[in-house]
Amino acid sequence: MAEAVVAQAADGREIRITLLGDSDGLPLVVLPGGPCRDPEYLGDLAGLADIRPLAILHVRGTSKTGGTSWGWWNDAADAVAALDRLGLDSADVLAHSAGTRLALSLATQHPERVRSLALITPPSTWLSGVEYDGAGLVADREEPEVAQAFASMLGPDPTDEEAFQRAWEREQPAGYGHWTERERSHAPVGGMSLAASTAWFDGIPADARERILRAPLPPTLIAGGALDILTGVAPVRAYAEQLGARLAMISDAGHYPWVEQPAAFRRVIDPWATATR
């Protein structure tokens, strides 16, 4: 059963939070990717809500919270407001894709509020400095939609909302290790906008990367997709090493492993999710 609660941000913005699951224990705080994608695409993370309640943030720029992001570094203040609303002095935080930047920002600026991290298919080149190697994964794929998606990714950035939506639709096949009816059904779930996605990268301190790498981060799990064209593989391995994190690469999965390999995803995430509940 889903329940909605609201956290009050410092500027008065109401940050929406969806609570899923009625299992025992403190909720896992979940930060969606996108950036600023409506978090319905996460579902219940392959049934994870059955063993631990989920508190899923609708970050600034999503349709239910509205507004635009202050940038992933500064949006940590909203996450703190959500923790306060949930009555959590310290939380286990699970983040997906672009949301992993917000998770690292929160853990770096407010280390006392984060007990552990699980970072799912994190974009990694920006932090690891290792060259993107996703082109090799594209070469192994036979679906023409994947090649077309990758060509779109390499093209010019869209400059208006209509072009952004067209590009996002074209590029969806690159997010998956396969392109069957299962993936096609999941791909459109959870909208994004150009304005919100652009604002996500505003106001980031020039030394944000260095501050993250110097920070005493909590115990951290990285779950990568072995077929993730969006992140590549080598950058994710280096990212985990530089953060001092445990890395689990999920075979036969792209950017959304709970969709394509739900059982394998749960084998990776469940021990982390139940360790501190």
PDB file of N, CA, C and O in Angstrom, residues 83-125:
ATOM      1  N   LEU A  83      14.351  13.601   5.698  1.00  0.00           N
ATOM      2  CA  LEU A  83      14.745  12.771   6.842  1.00  0.00           C
ATOM      3  C   LEU A  83      14.104  13.294   8.126  1.00  0.00           C
ATOM      4  O   LEU A  83      13.632  12.509   8.961  1.00  0.00           O
ATOM      5  N   ASP A  84      14.091  14.606   8.269  1.00  0.00           N
ATOM      6  CA  ASP A  84      13.452  15.195   9.453  1.00  0.00           C
ATOM      7  C   ASP A  84      11.968  14.844   9.488  1.00  0.00           C
ATOM      8  O   ASP A  84      11.422  14.488  10.550  1.00  0.00           O
ATOM      9  N   ARG A  85      11.310  14.953   8.354  1.00  0.00           N
ATOM     10  CA  ARG A  85       9.882  14.647   8.295  1.00  0.00           C
ATOM     11  C   ARG A  85       9.608  13.190   8.634  1.00  0.00           C
ATOM     12  O   ARG A  85       8.603  12.853   9.270  1.00  0.00           O
ATOM     13  N   LEU A  86      10.509  12.316   8.234  1.00  0.00           N
ATOM     14  CA  LEU A  86      10.351  10.885   8.479  1.00  0.00           C
ATOM     15  C   LEU A  86      10.806  10.474   9.876  1.00  0.00           C
ATOM     16  O   LEU A  86      10.650   9.307  10.254  1.00  0.00           O
ATOM     17  N   GLY A  87      11.372  11.417  10.615  1.00  0.00           N
ATOM     18  CA  GLY A  87      11.850  11.115  11.963  1.00  0.00           C
ATOM     19  C   GLY A  87      13.094  10.259  11.986  1.00  0.00           C
ATOM     20  O   GLY A  87      13.329   9.509  12.945  1.00  0.00           O
ATOM     21  N   LEU A  88      13.936  10.397  10.962  1.00  0.00           N
ATOM     22  CA  LEU A  88      15.142   9.590  10.849  1.00  0.00           C
ATOM     23  C   LEU A  88      16.366  10.434  11.189  1.00  0.00           C
ATOM     24  O   LEU A  88      16.704  11.372  10.467  1.00  0.00           O
ATOM     25  N   ASP A  89      17.028  10.108  12.287  1.00  0.00           N
ATOM     26  CA  ASP A  89      18.281  10.786  12.605  1.00  0.00           C
ATOM     27  C   ASP A  89      19.369  10.404  11.604  1.00  0.00           C
ATOM     28  O   ASP A  89      20.222  11.218  11.254  1.00  0.00           O
ATOM     29  N   SER A  90      19.340   9.156  11.174  1.00  0.00           N
ATOM     30  CA  SER A  90      20.305   8.639  10.213  1.00  0.00           C
ATOM     31  C   SER A  90      19.603   7.584   9.375  1.00  0.00           C
ATOM     32  O   SER A  90      18.791   6.813   9.899  1.00  0.00           O
ATOM     33  N   ALA A  91      19.895   7.543   8.085  1.00  0.00           N
ATOM     34  CA  ALA A  91      19.128   6.684   7.188  1.00  0.00           C
ATOM     35  C   ALA A  91      20.035   5.855   6.300  1.00  0.00           C
ATOM     36  O   ALA A  91      21.165   6.246   5.985  1.00  0.00           O
ATOM     37  N   ASP A  92      19.512   4.718   5.883  1.00  0.00           N
ATOM     38  CA  ASP A  92      20.090   3.943   4.789  1.00  0.00           C
ATOM     39  C   ASP A  92      19.499   4.494   3.500  1.00  0.00           C
ATOM     40  O   ASP A  92      18.269   4.562   3.360  1.00  0.00           O
ATOM     41  N   VAL A  93      20.355   4.891   2.570  1.00  0.00           N
ATOM     42  CA  VAL A  93      19.914   5.610   1.375  1.00  0.00           C
ATOM     43  C   VAL A  93      20.246   4.786   0.142  1.00  0.00           C
ATOM     44  O   VAL A  93      21.398   4.392  -0.070  1.00  0.00           O
ATOM     45  N   LEU A  94      19.223   4.542  -0.674  1.00  0.00           N
ATOM     46  CA  LEU A  94      19.387   3.859  -1.963  1.00  0.00           C
ATOM     47  C   LEU A  94      19.109   4.878  -3.054  1.00  0.00           C
ATOM     48  O   LEU A  94      18.084   5.563  -3.025  1.00  0.00           O
ATOM     49  N   ALA A  95      20.015   4.979  -4.001  1.00  0.00           N
ATOM     50  CA  ALA A  95      19.860   5.953  -5.084  1.00  0.00           C
ATOM     51  C   ALA A  95      20.126   5.280  -6.416  1.00  0.00           C
ATOM     52  O   ALA A  95      20.973   4.380  -6.520  1.00  0.00           O
ATOM     53  N   HIS A  96      19.419   5.745  -7.433  1.00  0.00           N
ATOM     54  CA  HIS A  96      19.586   5.205  -8.778  1.00  0.00           C
ATOM     55  C   HIS A  96      20.102   6.270  -9.726  1.00  0.00           C
ATOM     56  O   HIS A  96      19.665   7.425  -9.680  1.00  0.00           O
ATOM     57  N   SER A  97      21.049   5.898 -10.570  1.00  0.00           N
ATOM     58  CA  SER A  97      21.493   6.701 -11.699  1.00  0.00           C
ATOM     59  C   SER A  97      21.878   8.120 -11.254  1.00  0.00           C
ATOM     60  O   SER A  97      22.717   8.276 -10.371  1.00  0.00           O
ATOM     61  N   ALA A  98      21.270   9.145 -11.838  1.00  0.00           N
ATOM     62  CA  ALA A  98      21.618  10.528 -11.478  1.00  0.00           C
ATOM     63  C   ALA A  98      21.408  10.800  -9.996  1.00  0.00           C
ATOM     64  O   ALA A  98      22.093  11.652  -9.414  1.00  0.00           O
ATOM     65  N   GLY A  99      20.472  10.087  -9.371  1.00  0.00           N
ATOM     66  CA  GLY A  99      20.241  10.279  -7.939  1.00  0.00           C
ATOM     67  C   GLY A  99      21.420   9.901  -7.072  1.00  0.00           C
ATOM     68  O   GLY A  99      21.500  10.310  -5.909  1.00  0.00           O
ATOM     69  N   THR A 100      22.381   9.137  -7.641  1.00  0.00           N
ATOM     70  CA  THR A 100      23.565   8.786  -6.857  1.00  0.00           C
ATOM     71  C   THR A 100      24.417  10.022  -6.556  1.00  0.00           C
ATOM     72  O   THR A 100      25.117  10.056  -5.543  1.00  0.00           O
ATOM     73  N   ARG A 101      24.357  11.025  -7.417  1.00  0.00           N
ATOM     74  CA  ARG A 101      25.083  12.270  -7.115  1.00  0.00           C
ATOM     75  C   ARG A 101      24.480  12.947  -5.892  1.00  0.00           C
ATOM     76  O   ARG A 101      25.219  13.434  -5.009  1.00  0.00           O
ATOM     77  N   LEU A 102      23.162  12.996  -5.826  1.00  0.00           N
ATOM     78  CA  LEU A 102      22.503  13.582  -4.660  1.00  0.00           C
ATOM     79  C   LEU A 102      22.836  12.786  -3.410  1.00  0.00           C
ATOM     80  O   LEU A 102      23.068  13.371  -2.339  1.00  0.00           O
ATOM     81  N   ALA A 103      22.861  11.473  -3.511  1.00  0.00           N
ATOM     82  CA  ALA A 103      23.199  10.640  -2.355  1.00  0.00           C
ATOM     83  C   ALA A 103      24.607  10.941  -1.857  1.00  0.00           C
ATOM     84  O   ALA A 103      24.840  11.048  -0.635  1.00  0.00           O
ATOM     85  N   LEU A 104      25.553  11.083  -2.770  1.00  0.00           N
ATOM     86  CA  LEU A 104      26.927  11.400  -2.369  1.00  0.00           C
ATOM     87  C   LEU A 104      27.023  12.806  -1.783  1.00  0.00           C
ATOM     88  O   LEU A 104      27.786  13.046  -0.837  1.00  0.00           O
ATOM     89  N   SER A 105      26.268  13.739  -2.332  1.00  0.00           N
ATOM     90  CA  SER A 105      26.227  15.086  -1.773  1.00  0.00           C
ATOM     91  C   SER A 105      25.709  15.062  -0.343  1.00  0.00           C
ATOM     92  O   SER A 105      26.279  15.701   0.559  1.00  0.00           O
ATOM     93  N   LEU A 106      24.623  14.327  -0.131  1.00  0.00           N
ATOM     94  CA  LEU A 106      24.045  14.226   1.210  1.00  0.00           C
ATOM     95  C   LEU A 106      25.046  13.608   2.180  1.00  0.00           C
ATOM     96  O   LEU A 106      25.247  14.126   3.292  1.00  0.00           O
ATOM     97  N   ALA A 107      25.683  12.514   1.778  1.00  0.00           N
ATOM     98  CA  ALA A 107      26.624  11.830   2.674  1.00  0.00           C
ATOM     99  C   ALA A 107      27.871  12.664   2.941  1.00  0.00           C
ATOM    100  O   ALA A 107      28.472  12.561   4.011  1.00  0.00           O
ATOM    101  N   THR A 108      28.260  13.495   1.980  1.00  0.00           N
ATOM    102  CA  THR A 108      29.450  14.328   2.146  1.00  0.00           C
ATOM    103  C   THR A 108      29.168  15.532   3.044  1.00  0.00           C
ATOM    104  O   THR A 108      29.960  15.864   3.933  1.00  0.00           O
ATOM    105  N   GLN A 109      28.036  16.191   2.817  1.00  0.00           N
ATOM    106  CA  GLN A 109      27.721  17.401   3.568  1.00  0.00           C
ATOM    107  C   GLN A 109      27.074  17.126   4.922  1.00  0.00           C
ATOM    108  O   GLN A 109      27.189  17.944   5.843  1.00  0.00           O
ATOM    109  N   HIS A 110      26.404  15.984   5.038  1.00  0.00           N
ATOM    110  CA  HIS A 110      25.676  15.655   6.272  1.00  0.00           C
ATOM    111  C   HIS A 110      25.972  14.207   6.661  1.00  0.00           C
ATOM    112  O   HIS A 110      25.064  13.363   6.703  1.00  0.00           O
ATOM    113  N   PRO A 111      27.222  13.892   6.951  1.00  0.00           N
ATOM    114  CA  PRO A 111      27.594  12.489   7.178  1.00  0.00           C
ATOM    115  C   PRO A 111      26.861  11.850   8.344  1.00  0.00           C
ATOM    116  O   PRO A 111      26.642  10.636   8.336  1.00  0.00           O
ATOM    117  N   GLU A 112      26.450  12.655   9.306  1.00  0.00           N
ATOM    118  CA  GLU A 112      25.743  12.098  10.461  1.00  0.00           C
ATOM    119  C   GLU A 112      24.345  11.625  10.116  1.00  0.00           C
ATOM    120  O   GLU A 112      23.725  10.878  10.889  1.00  0.00           O
ATOM    121  N   ARG A 113      23.834  12.003   8.942  1.00  0.00           N
ATOM    122  CA  ARG A 113      22.468  11.655   8.559  1.00  0.00           C
ATOM    123  C   ARG A 113      22.403  10.413   7.659  1.00  0.00           C
ATOM    124  O   ARG A 113      21.299   9.973   7.316  1.00  0.00           O
ATOM    125  N   VAL A 114      23.554   9.878   7.246  1.00  0.00           N
ATOM    126  CA  VAL A 114      23.562   8.740   6.330  1.00  0.00           C
ATOM    127  C   VAL A 114      24.305   7.581   6.980  1.00  0.00           C
ATOM    128  O   VAL A 114      25.493   7.668   7.268  1.00  0.00           O
ATOM    129  N   ARG A 115      23.586   6.490   7.164  1.00  0.00           N
ATOM    130  CA  ARG A 115      24.147   5.307   7.818  1.00  0.00           C
ATOM    131  C   ARG A 115      24.832   4.381   6.822  1.00  0.00           C
ATOM    132  O   ARG A 115      25.861   3.769   7.114  1.00  0.00           O
ATOM    133  N   SER A 116      24.259   4.259   5.638  1.00  0.00           N
ATOM    134  CA  SER A 116      24.855   3.449   4.572  1.00  0.00           C
ATOM    135  C   SER A 116      24.273   3.890   3.245  1.00  0.00           C
ATOM    136  O   SER A 116      23.226   4.549   3.191  1.00  0.00           O
ATOM    137  N   LEU A 117      24.958   3.510   2.161  1.00  0.00           N
ATOM    138  CA  LEU A 117      24.541   3.871   0.804  1.00  0.00           C
ATOM    139  C   LEU A 117      24.477   2.632  -0.077  1.00  0.00           C
ATOM    140  O   LEU A 117      25.336   1.745   0.011  1.00  0.00           O
ATOM    141  N   ALA A 118      23.475   2.592  -0.944  1.00  0.00           N
ATOM    142  CA  ALA A 118      23.433   1.642  -2.056  1.00  0.00           C
ATOM    143  C   ALA A 118      23.232   2.464  -3.320  1.00  0.00           C
ATOM    144  O   ALA A 118      22.205   3.145  -3.469  1.00  0.00           O
ATOM    145  N   LEU A 119      24.208   2.458  -4.208  1.00  0.00           N
ATOM    146  CA  LEU A 119      24.195   3.283  -5.412  1.00  0.00           C
ATOM    147  C   LEU A 119      24.027   2.365  -6.613  1.00  0.00           C
ATOM    148  O   LEU A 119      24.887   1.528  -6.900  1.00  0.00           O
ATOM    149  N   ILE A 120      22.899   2.515  -7.311  1.00  0.00           N
ATOM    150  CA  ILE A 120      22.515   1.604  -8.377  1.00  0.00           C
ATOM    151  C   ILE A 120      22.832   2.222  -9.733  1.00  0.00           C
ATOM    152  O   ILE A 120      22.393   3.335 -10.030  1.00  0.00           O
ATOM    153  N   THR A 121      23.582   1.516 -10.546  1.00  0.00           N
ATOM    154  CA  THR A 121      24.008   1.926 -11.896  1.00  0.00           C
ATOM    155  C   THR A 121      24.382   3.409 -11.950  1.00  0.00           C
ATOM    156  O   THR A 121      23.778   4.194 -12.682  1.00  0.00           O
ATOM    157  N   PRO A 122      25.395   3.805 -11.175  1.00  0.00           N
ATOM    158  CA  PRO A 122      25.754   5.227 -11.125  1.00  0.00           C
ATOM    159  C   PRO A 122      26.519   5.680 -12.361  1.00  0.00           C
ATOM    160  O   PRO A 122      27.476   5.020 -12.785  1.00  0.00           O
ATOM    161  N   PRO A 123      26.146   6.801 -12.971  1.00  0.00           N
ATOM    162  CA  PRO A 123      27.031   7.432 -13.949  1.00  0.00           C
ATOM    163  C   PRO A 123      28.349   7.756 -13.246  1.00  0.00           C
ATOM    164  O   PRO A 123      28.344   8.354 -12.166  1.00  0.00           O
ATOM    165  N   SER A 124      29.471   7.358 -13.832  1.00  0.00           N
ATOM    166  CA  SER A 124      30.698   7.297 -13.043  1.00  0.00           C
ATOM    167  C   SER A 124      31.882   8.069 -13.605  1.00  0.00           C
ATOM    168  O   SER A 124      32.821   8.372 -12.867  1.00  0.00           O
ATOM    169  N   THR A 125      31.873   8.383 -14.887  1.00  0.00           N
ATOM    170  CA  THR A 125      33.044   9.014 -15.497  1.00  0.00           C
ATOM    171  C   THR A 125      33.385  10.334 -14.829  1.00  0.00           C
ATOM    172  O   THR A 125      34.558  10.671 -14.643  1.00  0.00           O
TER     173      THR A 125
END
